[in-house]
Coordinates of C-alpha atoms in Angstrom, one line a residue:
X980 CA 20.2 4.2 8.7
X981 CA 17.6 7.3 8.7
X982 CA 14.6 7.4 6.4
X983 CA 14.6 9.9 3.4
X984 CA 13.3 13.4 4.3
X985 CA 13.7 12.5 8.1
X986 CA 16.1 15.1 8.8
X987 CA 15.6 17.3 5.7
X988 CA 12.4 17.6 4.3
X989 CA 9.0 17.6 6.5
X990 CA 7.8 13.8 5.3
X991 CA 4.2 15.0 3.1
X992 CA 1.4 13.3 2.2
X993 CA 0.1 13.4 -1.6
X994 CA -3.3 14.4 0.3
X995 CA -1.2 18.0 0.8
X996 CA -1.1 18.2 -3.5
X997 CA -4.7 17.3 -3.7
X998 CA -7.5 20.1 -4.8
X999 CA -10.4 20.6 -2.0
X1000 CA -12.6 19.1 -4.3
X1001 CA -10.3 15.9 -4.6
X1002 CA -9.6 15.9 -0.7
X1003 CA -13.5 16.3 0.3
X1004 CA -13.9 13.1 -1.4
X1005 CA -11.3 11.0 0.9
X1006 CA -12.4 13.0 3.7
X1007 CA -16.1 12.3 3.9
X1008 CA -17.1 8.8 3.9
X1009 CA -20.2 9.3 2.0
X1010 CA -17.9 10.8 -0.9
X1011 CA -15.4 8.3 -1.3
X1012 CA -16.0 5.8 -3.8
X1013 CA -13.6 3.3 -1.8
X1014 CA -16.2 3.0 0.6
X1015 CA -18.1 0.5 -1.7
X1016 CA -14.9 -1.9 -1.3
X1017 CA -14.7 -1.4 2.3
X1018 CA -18.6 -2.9 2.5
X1019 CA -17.7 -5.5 0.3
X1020 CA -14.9 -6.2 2.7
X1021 CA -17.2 -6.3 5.7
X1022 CA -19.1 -9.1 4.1
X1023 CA -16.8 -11.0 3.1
X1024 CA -15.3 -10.5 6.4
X1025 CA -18.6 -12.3 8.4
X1026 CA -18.7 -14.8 5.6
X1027 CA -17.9 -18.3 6.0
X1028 CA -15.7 -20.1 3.1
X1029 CA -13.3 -22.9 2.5
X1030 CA -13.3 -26.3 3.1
X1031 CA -13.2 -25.2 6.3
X1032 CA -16.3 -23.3 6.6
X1033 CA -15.2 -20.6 8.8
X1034 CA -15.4 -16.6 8.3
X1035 CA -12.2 -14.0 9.1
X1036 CA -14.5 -13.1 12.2
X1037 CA -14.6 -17.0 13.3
X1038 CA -10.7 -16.2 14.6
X1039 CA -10.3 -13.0 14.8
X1040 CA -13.5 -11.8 15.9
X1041 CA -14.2 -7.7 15.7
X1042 CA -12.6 -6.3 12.9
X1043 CA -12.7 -3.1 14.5
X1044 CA -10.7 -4.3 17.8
X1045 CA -8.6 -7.2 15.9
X1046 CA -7.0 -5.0 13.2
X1047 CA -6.6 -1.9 14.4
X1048 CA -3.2 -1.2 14.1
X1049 CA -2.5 -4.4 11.7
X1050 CA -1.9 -2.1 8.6
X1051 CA 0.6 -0.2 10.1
X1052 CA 2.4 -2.6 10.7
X1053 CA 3.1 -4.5 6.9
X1054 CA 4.8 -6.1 5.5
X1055 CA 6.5 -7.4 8.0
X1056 CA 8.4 -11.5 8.8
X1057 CA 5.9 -13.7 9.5
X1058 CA 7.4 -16.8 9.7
X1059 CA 10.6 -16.0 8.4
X1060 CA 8.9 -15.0 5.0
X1061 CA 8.5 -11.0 4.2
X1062 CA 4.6 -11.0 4.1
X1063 CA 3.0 -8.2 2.8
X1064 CA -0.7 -7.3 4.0
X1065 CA -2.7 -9.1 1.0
X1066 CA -0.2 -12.0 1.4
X1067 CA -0.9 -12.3 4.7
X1068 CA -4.8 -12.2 3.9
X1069 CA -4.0 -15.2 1.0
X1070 CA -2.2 -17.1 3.3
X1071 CA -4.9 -17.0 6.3
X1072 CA -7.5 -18.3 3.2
X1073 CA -5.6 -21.0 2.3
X1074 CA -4.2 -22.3 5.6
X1075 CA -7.4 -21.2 8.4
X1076 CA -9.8 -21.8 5.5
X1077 CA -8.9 -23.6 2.8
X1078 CA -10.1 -21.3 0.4
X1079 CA -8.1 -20.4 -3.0
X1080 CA -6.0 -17.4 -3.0
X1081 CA -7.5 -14.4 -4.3
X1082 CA -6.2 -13.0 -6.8
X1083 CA -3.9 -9.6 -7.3
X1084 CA -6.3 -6.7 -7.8
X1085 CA -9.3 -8.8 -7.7
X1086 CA -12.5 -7.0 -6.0
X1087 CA -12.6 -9.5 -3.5
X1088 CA -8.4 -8.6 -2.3
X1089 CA -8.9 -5.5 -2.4
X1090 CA -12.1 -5.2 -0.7
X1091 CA -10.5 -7.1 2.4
X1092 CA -7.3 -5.3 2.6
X1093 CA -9.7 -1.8 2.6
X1094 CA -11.7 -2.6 5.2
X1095 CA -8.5 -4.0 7.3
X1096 CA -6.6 -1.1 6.7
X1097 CA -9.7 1.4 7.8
X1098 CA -9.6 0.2 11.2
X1099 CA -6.0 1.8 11.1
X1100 CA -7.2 4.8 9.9
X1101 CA -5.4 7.9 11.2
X1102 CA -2.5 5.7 13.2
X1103 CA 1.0 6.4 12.2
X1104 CA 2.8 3.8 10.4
X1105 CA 4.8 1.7 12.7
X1106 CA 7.2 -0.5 10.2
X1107 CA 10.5 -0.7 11.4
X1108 CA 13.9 -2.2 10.5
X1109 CA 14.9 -5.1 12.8
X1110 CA 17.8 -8.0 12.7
X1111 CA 14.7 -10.1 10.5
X1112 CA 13.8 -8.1 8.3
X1113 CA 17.6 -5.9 7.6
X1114 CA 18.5 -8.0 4.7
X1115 CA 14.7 -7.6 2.8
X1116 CA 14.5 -4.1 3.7
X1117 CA 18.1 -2.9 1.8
X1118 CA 17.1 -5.0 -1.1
X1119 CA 14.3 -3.1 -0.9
X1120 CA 16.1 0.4 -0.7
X1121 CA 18.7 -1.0 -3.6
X1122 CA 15.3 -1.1 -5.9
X1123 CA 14.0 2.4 -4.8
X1124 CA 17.5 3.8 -5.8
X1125 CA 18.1 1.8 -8.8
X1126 CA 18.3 3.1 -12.4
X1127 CA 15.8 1.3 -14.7
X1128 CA 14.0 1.1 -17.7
X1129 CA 14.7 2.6 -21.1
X1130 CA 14.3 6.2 -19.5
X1131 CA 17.1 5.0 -17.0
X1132 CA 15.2 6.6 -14.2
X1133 CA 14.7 5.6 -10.3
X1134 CA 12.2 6.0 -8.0
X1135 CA 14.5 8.0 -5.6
X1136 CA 15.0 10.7 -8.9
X1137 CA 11.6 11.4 -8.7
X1138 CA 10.2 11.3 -5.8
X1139 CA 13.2 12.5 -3.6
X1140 CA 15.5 14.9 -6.1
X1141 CA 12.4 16.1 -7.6
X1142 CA 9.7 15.8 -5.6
X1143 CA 7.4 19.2 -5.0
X1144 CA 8.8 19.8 -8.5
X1145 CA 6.2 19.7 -11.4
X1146 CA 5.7 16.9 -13.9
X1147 CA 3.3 17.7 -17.1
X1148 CA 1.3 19.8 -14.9
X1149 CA 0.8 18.3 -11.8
X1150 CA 3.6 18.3 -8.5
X1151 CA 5.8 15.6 -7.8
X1152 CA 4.9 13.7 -4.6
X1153 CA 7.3 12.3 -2.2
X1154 CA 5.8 8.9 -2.9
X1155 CA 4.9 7.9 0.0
X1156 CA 2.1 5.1 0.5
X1157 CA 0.0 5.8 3.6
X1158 CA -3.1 5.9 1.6
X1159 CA -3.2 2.5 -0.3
X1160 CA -5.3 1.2 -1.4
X1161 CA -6.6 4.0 -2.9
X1162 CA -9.1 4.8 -5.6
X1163 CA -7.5 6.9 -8.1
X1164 CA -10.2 9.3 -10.2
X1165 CA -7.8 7.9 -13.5
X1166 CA -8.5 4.3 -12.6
X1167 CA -11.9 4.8 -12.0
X1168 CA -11.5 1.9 -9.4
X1169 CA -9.3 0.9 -5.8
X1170 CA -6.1 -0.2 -6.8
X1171 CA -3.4 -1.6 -4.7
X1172 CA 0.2 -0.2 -4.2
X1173 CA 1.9 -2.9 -6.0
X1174 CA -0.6 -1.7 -9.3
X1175 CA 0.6 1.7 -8.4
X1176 CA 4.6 0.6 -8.7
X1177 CA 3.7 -1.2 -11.7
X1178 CA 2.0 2.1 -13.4
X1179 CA 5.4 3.8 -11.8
X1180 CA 7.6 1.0 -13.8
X1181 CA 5.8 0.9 -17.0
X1182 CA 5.9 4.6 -17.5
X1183 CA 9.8 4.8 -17.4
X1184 CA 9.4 1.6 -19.8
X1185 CA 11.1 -1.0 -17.4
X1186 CA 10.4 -4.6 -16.7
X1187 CA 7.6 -4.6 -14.0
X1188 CA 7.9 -6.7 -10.8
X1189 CA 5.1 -9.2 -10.9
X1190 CA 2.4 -9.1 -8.2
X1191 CA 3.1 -10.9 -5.3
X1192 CA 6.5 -11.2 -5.7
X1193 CA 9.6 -11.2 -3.3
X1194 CA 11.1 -7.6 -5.2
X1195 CA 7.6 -5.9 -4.9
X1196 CA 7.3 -6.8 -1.0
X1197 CA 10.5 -5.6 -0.4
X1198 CA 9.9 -2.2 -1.9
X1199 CA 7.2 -2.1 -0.2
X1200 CA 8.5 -2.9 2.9
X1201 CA 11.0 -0.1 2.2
X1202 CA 8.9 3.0 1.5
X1203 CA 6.4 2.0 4.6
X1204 CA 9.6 1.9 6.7
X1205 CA 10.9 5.3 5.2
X1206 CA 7.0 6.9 6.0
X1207 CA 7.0 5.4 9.4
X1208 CA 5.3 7.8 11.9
X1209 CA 2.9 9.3 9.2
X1210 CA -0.4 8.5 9.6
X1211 CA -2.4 6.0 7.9
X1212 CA -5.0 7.3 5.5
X1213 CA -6.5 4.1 3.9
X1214 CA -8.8 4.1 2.2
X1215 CA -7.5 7.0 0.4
X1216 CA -8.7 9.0 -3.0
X1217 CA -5.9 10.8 -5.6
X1218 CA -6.1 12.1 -9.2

């Protein structure tokens, strides 16, 4: 099975779409508001919690050695279960420290999963299809080409038949999400992917996938394994 645009189409970041302005701000560090969550994410990386009293730095040491590369990588089968990369931080707090999960789009989430996907910052995406994770990743590609919502739109109609096209304005992007999280100037804030597919879901008036859930990790799973071999942008800034 080839990825979309693989053949066809040069695979393109939303980053290519963005005014200088807009793309000065992911660029320079001192710029992008994201940053602020990535600090966030360093300290609460060092700092001890749980029942268990131990940091993410009490097993896995340097961030900067330990997770480069892990954001590449996600979701991904981790013990059988499709795991995306803020499951997999929600699962380490509650088993290795007995800590509460965080919750979906809470500062503390999303501060974590910005400063772990830095330290894969400019790596190409490396998600695969394998025997484990075939079944996940078509259900996946069954939601990405499904019809929904009142407008009877999919996200393939977009972002594949009429991407580079222009939509109130502004051009159609491929959709792909090598820049998540991001902070988006119309937020005001770092948002997550799954927030983004939710934005995506309410604005062609469908029922939205809840966060967390099996159908959002595999369509996740699905466009990081049809924008493997781009490179990794997180944290990144758009519109």
């Amino acid at each position: 099975m080839a990825a979309p645009n693989e053949a066809g189409n040069k695979k393109k970041s939303s980053y290519e779409l963005m005014s200088a302005e807009t793309k000065a701000m992911q660029d320079d560090a001192s710029l992008n508001p994201a940053m602020f969550w990535v600090a966030e994410g360093e300290s609460l990386w060092q700092s001890k919690a749980g029942s268990k009293n131990i940091a993410c730095a009490s097993c896995h040491g340097d961030a900067k050695k330990s997770m480069r590369g892990v954001a590449t990588q996600y979701p991904k089968m981790v013990k059988g279960k499709l795991q995306t990369l803020e499951g997999q931080i929600n699962q380490c707090r509650s088993g290795a420290q007995g800590s509460p999960a965080l919750a979906y789009e809470s500062k503390e989430l999303l501060a974590i999963t910005a400063y772990i996907a830095l330290q894969s910052k400019g790596m190409p995406i490396a998600v695969r299809e394998t025997s484990a994770n075939k079944a996940e990743l078509e259900k996946g590609r069954h939601s990405f080409n499904e019809r929904m919502g009142q407008l009877n739109l999919s996200c393939a109609q977009c972002h594949e038949d009429r991407a580079g096209l222009k939509l109130g304005g502004s051009p159609i992007p491929q959709g792909h999400p090598n820049a998540y999280p991001i902070y988006r100037l119309e937020w005001q804030t770092l948002g997550s992917l799954q927030r983004r597919l939710r934005n995506c879901m309410s604005g062609v008036r469908a029922q939205q996938f809840e966060y967390g859930s099996p159908e959002m990790a595999q369509l996740e799973l699905f466009l990081m394994w049809r924008a493997k071999g781009m490179l990794l942008e997180a944290p990144g800034v758009r519109p």
